[in-house]
CSV table of C-alpha atoms in Angstrom, one decimal:
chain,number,residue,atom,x,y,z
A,788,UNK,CA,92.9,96.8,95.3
A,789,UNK,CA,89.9,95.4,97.1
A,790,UNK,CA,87.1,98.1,98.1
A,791,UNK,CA,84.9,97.7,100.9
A,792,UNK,CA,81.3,96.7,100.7
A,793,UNK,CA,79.5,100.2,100.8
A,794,UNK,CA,77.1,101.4,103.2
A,795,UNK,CA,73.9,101.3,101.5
A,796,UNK,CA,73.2,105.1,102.2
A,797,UNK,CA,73.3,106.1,98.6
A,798,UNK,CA,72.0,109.1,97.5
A,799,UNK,CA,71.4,110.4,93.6
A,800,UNK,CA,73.2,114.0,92.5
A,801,UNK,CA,73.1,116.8,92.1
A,802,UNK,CA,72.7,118.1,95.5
A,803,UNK,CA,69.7,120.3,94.7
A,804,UNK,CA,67.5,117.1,94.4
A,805,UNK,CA,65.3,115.4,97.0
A,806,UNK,CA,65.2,112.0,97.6
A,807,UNK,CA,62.3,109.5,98.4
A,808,UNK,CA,62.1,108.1,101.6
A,809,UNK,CA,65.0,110.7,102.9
A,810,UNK,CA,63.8,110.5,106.8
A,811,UNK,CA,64.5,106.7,107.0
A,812,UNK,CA,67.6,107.0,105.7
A,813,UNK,CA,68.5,109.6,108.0
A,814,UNK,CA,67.5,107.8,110.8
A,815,UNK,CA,70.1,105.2,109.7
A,816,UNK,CA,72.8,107.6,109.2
A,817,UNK,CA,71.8,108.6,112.7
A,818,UNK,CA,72.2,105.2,113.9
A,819,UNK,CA,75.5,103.7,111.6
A,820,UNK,CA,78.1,105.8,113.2
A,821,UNK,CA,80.9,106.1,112.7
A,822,UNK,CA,80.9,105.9,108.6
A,823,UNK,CA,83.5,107.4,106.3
A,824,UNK,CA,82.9,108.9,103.4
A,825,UNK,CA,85.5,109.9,100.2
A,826,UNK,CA,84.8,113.4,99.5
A,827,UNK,CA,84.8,113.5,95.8
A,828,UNK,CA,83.8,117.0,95.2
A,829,UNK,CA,87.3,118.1,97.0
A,830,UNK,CA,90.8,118.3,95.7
A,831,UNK,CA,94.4,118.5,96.8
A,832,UNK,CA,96.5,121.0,96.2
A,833,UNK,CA,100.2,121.3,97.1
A,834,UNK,CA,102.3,124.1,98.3
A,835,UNK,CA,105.9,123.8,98.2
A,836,UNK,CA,109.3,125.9,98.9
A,837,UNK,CA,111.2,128.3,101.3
A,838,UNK,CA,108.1,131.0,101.2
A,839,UNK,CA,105.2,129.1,101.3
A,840,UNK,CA,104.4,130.1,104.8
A,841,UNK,CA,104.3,133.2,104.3
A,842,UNK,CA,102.8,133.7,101.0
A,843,UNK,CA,99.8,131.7,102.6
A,844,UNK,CA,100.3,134.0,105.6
A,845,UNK,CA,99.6,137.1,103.1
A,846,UNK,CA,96.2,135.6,101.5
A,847,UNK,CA,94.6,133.5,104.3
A,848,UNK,CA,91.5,134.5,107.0
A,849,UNK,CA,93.7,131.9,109.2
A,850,UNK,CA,96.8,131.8,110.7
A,851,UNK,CA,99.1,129.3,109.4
A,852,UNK,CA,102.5,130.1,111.0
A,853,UNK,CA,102.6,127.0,112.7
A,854,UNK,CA,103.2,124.8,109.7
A,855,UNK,CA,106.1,126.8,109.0
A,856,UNK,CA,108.2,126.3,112.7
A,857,UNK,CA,109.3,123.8,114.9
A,858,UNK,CA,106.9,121.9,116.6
A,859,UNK,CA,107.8,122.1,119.8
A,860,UNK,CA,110.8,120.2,121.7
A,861,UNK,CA,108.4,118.0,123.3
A,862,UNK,CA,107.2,117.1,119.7
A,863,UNK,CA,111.0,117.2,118.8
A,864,UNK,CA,111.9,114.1,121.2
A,865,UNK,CA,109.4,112.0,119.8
A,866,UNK,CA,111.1,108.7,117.7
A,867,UNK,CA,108.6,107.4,115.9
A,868,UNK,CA,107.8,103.6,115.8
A,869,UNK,CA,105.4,101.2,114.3
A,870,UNK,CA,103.2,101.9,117.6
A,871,UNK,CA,103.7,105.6,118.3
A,872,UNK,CA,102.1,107.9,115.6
A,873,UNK,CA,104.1,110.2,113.6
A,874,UNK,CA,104.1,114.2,115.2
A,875,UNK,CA,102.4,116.2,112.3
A,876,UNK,CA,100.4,119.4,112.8
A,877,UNK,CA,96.7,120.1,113.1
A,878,UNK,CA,94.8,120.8,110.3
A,879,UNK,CA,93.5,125.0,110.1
A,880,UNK,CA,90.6,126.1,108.1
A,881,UNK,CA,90.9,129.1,106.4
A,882,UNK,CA,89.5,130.9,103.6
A,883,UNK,CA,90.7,133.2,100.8
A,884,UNK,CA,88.6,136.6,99.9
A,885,UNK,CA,88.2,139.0,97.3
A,886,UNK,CA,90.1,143.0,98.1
A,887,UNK,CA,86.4,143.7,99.6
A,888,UNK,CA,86.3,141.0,101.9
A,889,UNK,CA,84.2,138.9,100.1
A,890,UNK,CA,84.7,134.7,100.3
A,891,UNK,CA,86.1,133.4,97.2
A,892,UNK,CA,87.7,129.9,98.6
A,893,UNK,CA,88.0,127.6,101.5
A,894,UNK,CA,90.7,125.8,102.5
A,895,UNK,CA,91.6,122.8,105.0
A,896,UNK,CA,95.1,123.6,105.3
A,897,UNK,CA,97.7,120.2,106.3
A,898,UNK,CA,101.4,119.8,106.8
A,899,UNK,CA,102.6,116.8,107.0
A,900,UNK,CA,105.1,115.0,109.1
A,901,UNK,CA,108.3,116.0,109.2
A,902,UNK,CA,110.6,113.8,107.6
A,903,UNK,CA,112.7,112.8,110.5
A,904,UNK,CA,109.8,112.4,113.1
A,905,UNK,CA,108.5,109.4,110.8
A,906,UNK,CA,109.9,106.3,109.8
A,907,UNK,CA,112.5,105.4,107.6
A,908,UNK,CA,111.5,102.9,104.5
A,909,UNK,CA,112.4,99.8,106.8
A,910,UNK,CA,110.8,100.8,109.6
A,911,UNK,CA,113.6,100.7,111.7
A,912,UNK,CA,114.1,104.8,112.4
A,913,UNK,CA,113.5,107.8,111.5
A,914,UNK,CA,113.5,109.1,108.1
A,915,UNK,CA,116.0,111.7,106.9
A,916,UNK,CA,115.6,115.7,107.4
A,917,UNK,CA,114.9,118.2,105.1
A,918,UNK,CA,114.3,121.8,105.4
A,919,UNK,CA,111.6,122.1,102.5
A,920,UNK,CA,108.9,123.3,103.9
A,921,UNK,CA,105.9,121.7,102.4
A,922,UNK,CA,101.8,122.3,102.9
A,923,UNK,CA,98.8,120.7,101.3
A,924,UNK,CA,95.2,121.7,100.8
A,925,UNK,CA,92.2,120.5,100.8
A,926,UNK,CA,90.1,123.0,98.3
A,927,UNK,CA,86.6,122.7,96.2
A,928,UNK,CA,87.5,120.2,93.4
A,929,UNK,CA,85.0,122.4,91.1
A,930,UNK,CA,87.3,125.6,91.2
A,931,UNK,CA,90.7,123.9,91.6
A,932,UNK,CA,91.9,125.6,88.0
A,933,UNK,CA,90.5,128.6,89.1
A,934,UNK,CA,92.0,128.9,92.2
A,935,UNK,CA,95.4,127.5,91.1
A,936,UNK,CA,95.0,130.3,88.3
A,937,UNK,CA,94.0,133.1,91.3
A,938,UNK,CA,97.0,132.0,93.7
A,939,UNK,CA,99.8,132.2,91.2
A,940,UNK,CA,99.0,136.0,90.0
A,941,UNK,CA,99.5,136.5,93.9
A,942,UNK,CA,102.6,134.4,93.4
A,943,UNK,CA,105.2,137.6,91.9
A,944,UNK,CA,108.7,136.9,92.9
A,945,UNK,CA,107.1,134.4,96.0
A,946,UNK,CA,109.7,131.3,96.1
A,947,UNK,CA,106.7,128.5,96.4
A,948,UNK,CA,105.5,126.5,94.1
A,949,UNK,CA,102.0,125.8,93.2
A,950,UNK,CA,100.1,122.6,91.9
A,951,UNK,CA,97.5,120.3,92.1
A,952,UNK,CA,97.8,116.8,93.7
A,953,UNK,CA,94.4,115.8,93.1
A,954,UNK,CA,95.4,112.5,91.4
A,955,UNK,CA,97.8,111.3,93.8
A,956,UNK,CA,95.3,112.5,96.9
A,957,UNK,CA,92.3,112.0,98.2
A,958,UNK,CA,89.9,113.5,100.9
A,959,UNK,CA,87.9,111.6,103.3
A,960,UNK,CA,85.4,112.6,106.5
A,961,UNK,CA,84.7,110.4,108.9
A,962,UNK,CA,81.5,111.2,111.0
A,963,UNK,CA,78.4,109.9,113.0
A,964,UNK,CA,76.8,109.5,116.0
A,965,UNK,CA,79.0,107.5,118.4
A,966,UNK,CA,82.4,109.3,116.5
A,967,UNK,CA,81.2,112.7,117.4
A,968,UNK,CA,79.8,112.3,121.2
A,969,UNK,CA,83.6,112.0,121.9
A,970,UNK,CA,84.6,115.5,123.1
A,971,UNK,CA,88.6,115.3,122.5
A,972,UNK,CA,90.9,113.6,120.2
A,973,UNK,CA,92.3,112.4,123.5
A,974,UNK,CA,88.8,110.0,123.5
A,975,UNK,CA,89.2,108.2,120.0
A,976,UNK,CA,92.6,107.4,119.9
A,977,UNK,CA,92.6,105.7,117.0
A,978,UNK,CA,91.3,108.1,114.7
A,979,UNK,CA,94.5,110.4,116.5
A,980,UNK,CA,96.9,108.3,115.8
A,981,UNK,CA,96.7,105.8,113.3
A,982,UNK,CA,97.1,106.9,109.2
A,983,UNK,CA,99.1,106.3,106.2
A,984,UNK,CA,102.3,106.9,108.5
A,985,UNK,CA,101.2,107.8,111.4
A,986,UNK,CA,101.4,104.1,112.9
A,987,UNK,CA,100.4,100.5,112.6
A,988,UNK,CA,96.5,100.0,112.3
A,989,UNK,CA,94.4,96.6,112.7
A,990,UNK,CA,95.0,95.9,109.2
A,991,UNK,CA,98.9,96.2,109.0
A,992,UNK,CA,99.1,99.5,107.5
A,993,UNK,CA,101.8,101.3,109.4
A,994,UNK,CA,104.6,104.1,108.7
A,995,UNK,CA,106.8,101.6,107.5
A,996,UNK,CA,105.2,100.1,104.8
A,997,UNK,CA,106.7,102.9,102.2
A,998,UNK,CA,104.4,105.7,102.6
A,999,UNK,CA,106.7,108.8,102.9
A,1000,UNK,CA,104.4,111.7,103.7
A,1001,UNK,CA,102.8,110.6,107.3
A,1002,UNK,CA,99.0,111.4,106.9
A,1003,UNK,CA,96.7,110.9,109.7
A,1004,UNK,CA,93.1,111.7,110.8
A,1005,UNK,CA,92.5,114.5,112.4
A,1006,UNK,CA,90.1,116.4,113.9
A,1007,UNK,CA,87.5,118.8,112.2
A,1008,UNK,CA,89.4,122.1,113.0
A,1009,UNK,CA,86.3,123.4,112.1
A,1010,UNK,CA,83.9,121.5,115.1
A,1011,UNK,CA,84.1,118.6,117.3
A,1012,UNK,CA,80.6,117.4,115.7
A,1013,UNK,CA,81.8,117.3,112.4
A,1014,UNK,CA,84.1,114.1,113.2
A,1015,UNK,CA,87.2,113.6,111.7
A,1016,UNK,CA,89.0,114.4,108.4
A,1017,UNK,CA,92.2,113.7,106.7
A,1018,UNK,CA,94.0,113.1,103.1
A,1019,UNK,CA,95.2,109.8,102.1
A,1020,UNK,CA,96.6,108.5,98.9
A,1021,UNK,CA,94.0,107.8,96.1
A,1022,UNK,CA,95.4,104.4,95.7
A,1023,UNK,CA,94.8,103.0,99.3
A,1024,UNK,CA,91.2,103.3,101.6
A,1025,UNK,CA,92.1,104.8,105.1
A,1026,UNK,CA,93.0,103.4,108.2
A,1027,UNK,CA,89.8,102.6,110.6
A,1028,UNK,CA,87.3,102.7,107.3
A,1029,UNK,CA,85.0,99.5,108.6
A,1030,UNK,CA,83.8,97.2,106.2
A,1031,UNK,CA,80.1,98.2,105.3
A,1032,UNK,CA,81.1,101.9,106.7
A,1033,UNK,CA,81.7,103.7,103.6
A,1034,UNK,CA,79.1,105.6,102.4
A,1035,UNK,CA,78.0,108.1,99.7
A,1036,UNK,CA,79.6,111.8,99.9
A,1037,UNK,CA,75.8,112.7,100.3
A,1038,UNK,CA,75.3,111.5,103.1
A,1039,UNK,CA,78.2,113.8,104.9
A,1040,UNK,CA,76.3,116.5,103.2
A,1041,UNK,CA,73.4,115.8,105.2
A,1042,UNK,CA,75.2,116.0,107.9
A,1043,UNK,CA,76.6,118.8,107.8
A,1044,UNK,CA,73.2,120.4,106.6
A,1045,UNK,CA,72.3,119.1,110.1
A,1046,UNK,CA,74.7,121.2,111.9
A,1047,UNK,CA,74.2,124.4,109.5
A,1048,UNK,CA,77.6,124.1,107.9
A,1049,UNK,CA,78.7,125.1,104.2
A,1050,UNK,CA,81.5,124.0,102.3
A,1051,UNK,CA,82.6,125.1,99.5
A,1052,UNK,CA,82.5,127.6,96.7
A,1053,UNK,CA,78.7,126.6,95.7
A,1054,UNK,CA,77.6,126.6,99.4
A,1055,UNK,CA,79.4,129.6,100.0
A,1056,UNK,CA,78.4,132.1,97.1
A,1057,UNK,CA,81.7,132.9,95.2
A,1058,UNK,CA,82.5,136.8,94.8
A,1059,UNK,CA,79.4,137.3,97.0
A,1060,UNK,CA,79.5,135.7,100.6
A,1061,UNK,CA,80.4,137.6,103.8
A,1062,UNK,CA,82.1,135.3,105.5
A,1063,UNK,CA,80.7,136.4,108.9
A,1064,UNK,CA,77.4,135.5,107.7
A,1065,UNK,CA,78.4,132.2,106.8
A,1066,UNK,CA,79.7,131.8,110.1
A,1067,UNK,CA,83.3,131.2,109.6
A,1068,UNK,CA,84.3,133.1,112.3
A,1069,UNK,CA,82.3,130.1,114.4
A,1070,UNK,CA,84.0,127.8,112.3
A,1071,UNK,CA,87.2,128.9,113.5
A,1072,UNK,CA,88.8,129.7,109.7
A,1073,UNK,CA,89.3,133.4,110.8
A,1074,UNK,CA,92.2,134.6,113.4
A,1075,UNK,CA,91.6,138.3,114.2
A,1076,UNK,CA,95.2,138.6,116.2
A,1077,UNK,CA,97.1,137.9,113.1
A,1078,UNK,CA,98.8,140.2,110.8
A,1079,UNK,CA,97.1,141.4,107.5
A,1080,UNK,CA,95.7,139.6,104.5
A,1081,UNK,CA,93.7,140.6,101.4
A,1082,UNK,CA,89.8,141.2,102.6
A,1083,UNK,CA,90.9,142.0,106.0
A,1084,UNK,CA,89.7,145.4,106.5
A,1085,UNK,CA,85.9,144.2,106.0
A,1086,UNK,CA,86.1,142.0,108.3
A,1087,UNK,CA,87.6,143.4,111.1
A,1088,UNK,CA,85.3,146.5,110.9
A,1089,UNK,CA,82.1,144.0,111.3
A,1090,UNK,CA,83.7,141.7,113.7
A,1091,UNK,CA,84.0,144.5,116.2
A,1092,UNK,CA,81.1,146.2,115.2
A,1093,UNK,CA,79.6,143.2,116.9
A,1094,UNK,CA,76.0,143.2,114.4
A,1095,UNK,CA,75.6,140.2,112.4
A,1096,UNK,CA,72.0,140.6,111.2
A,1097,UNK,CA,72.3,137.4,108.7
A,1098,UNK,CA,73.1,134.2,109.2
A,1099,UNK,CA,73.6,130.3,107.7
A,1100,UNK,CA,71.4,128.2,109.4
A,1101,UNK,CA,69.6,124.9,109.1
A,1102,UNK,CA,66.2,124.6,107.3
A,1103,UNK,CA,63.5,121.6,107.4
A,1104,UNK,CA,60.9,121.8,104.6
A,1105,UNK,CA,57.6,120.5,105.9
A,1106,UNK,CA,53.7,120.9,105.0
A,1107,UNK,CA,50.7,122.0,107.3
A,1108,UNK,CA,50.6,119.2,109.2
A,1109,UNK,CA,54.4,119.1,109.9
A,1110,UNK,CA,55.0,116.1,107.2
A,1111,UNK,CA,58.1,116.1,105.4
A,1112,UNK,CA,58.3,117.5,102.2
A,1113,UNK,CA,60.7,116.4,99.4
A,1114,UNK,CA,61.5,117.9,95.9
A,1115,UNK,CA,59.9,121.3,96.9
A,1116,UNK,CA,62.9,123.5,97.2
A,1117,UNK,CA,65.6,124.5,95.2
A,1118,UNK,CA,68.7,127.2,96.0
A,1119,UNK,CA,67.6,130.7,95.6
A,1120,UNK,CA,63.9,130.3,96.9
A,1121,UNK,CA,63.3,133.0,98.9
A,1122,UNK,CA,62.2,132.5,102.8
A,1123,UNK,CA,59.0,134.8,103.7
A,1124,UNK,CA,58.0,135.5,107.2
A,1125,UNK,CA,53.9,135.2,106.5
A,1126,UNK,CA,53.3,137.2,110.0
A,1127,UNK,CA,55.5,140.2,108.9
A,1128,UNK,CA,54.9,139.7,105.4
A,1129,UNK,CA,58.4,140.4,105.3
A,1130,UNK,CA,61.5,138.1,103.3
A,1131,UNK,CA,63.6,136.7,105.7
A,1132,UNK,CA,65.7,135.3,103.5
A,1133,UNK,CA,66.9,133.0,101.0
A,1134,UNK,CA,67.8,129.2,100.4
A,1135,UNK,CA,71.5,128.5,100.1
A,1136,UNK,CA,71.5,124.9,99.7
A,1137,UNK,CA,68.7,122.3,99.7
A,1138,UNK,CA,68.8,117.8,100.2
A,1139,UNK,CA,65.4,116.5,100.1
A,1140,UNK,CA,63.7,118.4,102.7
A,1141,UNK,CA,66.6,119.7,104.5
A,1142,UNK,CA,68.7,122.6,103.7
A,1143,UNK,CA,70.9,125.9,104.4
A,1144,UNK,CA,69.4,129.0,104.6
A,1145,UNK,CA,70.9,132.7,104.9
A,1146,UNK,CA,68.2,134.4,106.8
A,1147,UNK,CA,67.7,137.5,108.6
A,1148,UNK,CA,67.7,136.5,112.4
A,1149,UNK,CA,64.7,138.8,113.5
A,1150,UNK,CA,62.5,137.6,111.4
A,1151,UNK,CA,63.8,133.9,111.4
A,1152,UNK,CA,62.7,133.5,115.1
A,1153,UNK,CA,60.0,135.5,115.0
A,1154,UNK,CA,56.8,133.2,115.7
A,1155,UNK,CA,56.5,129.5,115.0
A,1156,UNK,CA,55.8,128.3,111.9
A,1157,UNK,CA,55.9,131.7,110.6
A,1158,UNK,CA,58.5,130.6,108.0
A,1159,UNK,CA,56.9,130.0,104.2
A,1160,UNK,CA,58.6,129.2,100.3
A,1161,UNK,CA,57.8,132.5,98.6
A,1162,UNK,CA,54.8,131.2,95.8
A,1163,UNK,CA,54.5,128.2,97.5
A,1164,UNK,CA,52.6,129.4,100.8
A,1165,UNK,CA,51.5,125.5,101.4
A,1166,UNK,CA,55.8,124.8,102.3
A,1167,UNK,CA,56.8,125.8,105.8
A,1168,UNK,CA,60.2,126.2,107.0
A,1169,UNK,CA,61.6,125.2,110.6
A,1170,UNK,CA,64.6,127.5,111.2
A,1171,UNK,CA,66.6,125.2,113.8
A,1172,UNK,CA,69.0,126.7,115.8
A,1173,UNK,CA,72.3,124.8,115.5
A,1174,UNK,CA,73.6,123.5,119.6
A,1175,UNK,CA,77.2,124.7,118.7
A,1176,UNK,CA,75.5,128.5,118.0
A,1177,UNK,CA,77.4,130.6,120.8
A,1178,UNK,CA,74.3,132.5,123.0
A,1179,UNK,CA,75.3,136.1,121.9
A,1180,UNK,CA,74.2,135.2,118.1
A,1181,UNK,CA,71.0,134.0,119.2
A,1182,UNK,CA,71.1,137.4,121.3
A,1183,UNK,CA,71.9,139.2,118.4
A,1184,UNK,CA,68.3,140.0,116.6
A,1185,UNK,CA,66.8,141.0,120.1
A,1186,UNK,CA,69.3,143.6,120.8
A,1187,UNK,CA,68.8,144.6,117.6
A,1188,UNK,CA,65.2,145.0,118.0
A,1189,UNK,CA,65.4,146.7,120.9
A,1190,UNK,CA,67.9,149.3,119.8
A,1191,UNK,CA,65.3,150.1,117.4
């Protein structure tokens, strides 16, 4: 099948390495909006019978109830054509964590359109019913074994079966500038409607062209800025991918590194993140009205609490005279506040001379340009404050201090 021309936006992996002229091409990441990207480090896994709801609804931050009833009699009325998109439900991000609270997985949970509010084979009506109730994921492709392994000893008697999908799936983001200054979904109707299923795009590739499962783009249930996301059969590029406009998987790494964001079990320590500190909560993977799940008790005690001393945030690596600095920092440098003489914290993830940092907020805001690589006094680090931040967590280290 023919591949679009690529957006020449390439960067080399792994992720820990810089890259030489970085700012320029950020500047034309900045400026190429909207791009799409397939997100090769992610994998699809596939959750299937009478109690997948609520296993899911047992082990998950989020809650996933509504993949699991009707979707609403409005929703219900809906006949799907070739030029009205198939009724499917948003997308929740969740995560899974260890008995102690700890983040051990993330998850971008999907359930695709119902059978009978799509379109039959020919096109001509809706497809048959079925009461199967069926949910995808979207998880880190570098644990997917793992995970599998993890979810079926929580399995027991559970009727729902378990399994990767990675082969016949794919997950793609698509992001930018002019994508994300739209504020609703309502705004880029396209990217709403139109998918493998969902209805007829530009290029002819509608629900009834044989696709049985209805996918879509969707929104970032995580933030508006993050664009749009979705999964699509491996053997077919998405609907609304341009030609020219798909780009490198790096490149939605660095932005997301732009909006303090981490994905993943690499990003997000394994065993050893607190999912408050990695700003999940934020990110809208954790409900705190739902019913109980493993790791909940941590959570809830810290979340009302209401003291979040750490947190992920974006990092710039520059040198006296504010220059860029590339292939400087690696994860697991430590952050030093040179005016305290005190460690603020340490690098999570780093992409040329940008990264994620888990820092203590006191001491991150404390004095500009304050901010040094531990042994390497001659790197400063910008701490940026990212714009979706609600006020009370930049509040948080003054109260804090003044307590004190």
């Amino acid at each position: 099948m023919h591949r679009f021309r690529r957006l020449s936006l390439h960067f080399p992996k792994p992720i820990s390495h810089a890259f030489r002229h970085f700012s320029a091409h950020q500047t034309r990441l900045d400026n190429a909006g909207p791009v799409a990207s397939l997100l090769t480090t992610r994998a699809v896994v596939r959750f299937r019978g009478p109690d997948t709801v609520k296993f899911l609804q047992g082990l998950l931050t989020n809650d996933v109830r509504r993949f699991g009833g009707p979707l609403g009699e409005e929703a219900a009325s809906v006949v799907p054509t070739p030029n009205l998109p198939a009724v499917s439900t948003p997308p929740v991000y969740a995560a899974m964590l260890t008995p102690q609270g700890r983040f051990l997985y993330d998850f971008f949970v999907y359930g695709p359109a119902r059978p009978d509010q799509r379109l039959d084979e020919s096109g001509s009506g809706p497809g048959a019913g079925s009461d199967e109730v069926e949910v995808y994921a979207d998880v880190d492709g570098s644990v997917v074994d793992e995970l599998l392994e993890t979810l079926r000893k929580y399995r027991l008697r559970s009727k729902v079966d378990i399994e990767s999908v990675a082969e016949a799936f794919s997950c793609w983001q698509r992001y930018g500038s002019n994508l994300t200054d739209k504020s609703s979904s309502a705004e880029e109707p396209e990217a709403s409607s139109v998918g493998c299923g969902g209805a007829v795009d530009q290029s002819g590739a509608s629900a009834s062209r044989g696709n049985g499962l209805g996918w879509q783009w969707h929104k970032d249930p995580r933030l508006d800025c993050l664009g749009f996301r979705g999964i699509f059969p491996s053997n077919s590029i998405p609907p609304l991918v341009e030609a020219d406009k798909e780009t490198d998987e790096n490149n939605f790494l660095l932005w997301r590194l732009g909006k303090g964001v981490a994905e993943g079990s690499t990003e997000i320590p394994k065993g050893e993140a607190m999912p408050l500190e990695y700003n999940l909560a934020g990110l809208k993977a954790i409900s705190f009205d739902k019913g109980c799940y493993v790791g909940q008790e941590l959570i809830a005690r810290t979340h009302h609490r209401g003291v979040i001393r750490k947190r992920v945030l974006p990092l710039k690596f520059v040198d006296n005279d504010g220059n860029e600095l590339e292939q400087k920092v690696s994860p697991g440098s430590e952050v030093m506040n040179a005016t305290s003489g005190k460690k603020a914290g340490t690098v999570t993830t780093a992409l040329g001379c940008h990264g994620l940092g888990l820092l203590r907020l006191e001491e991150a805001f404390r004095g500009l340009g304050s901010l040094v690589m531990q042994g390497q006094e001659d790197v400063k680090v910008q701490a940026i404050r990212p714009e979706w931040w609600p006020s009370e967590w930049f509040m948080e280290p003054q109260q804090q201090s003044a307590a004190a």
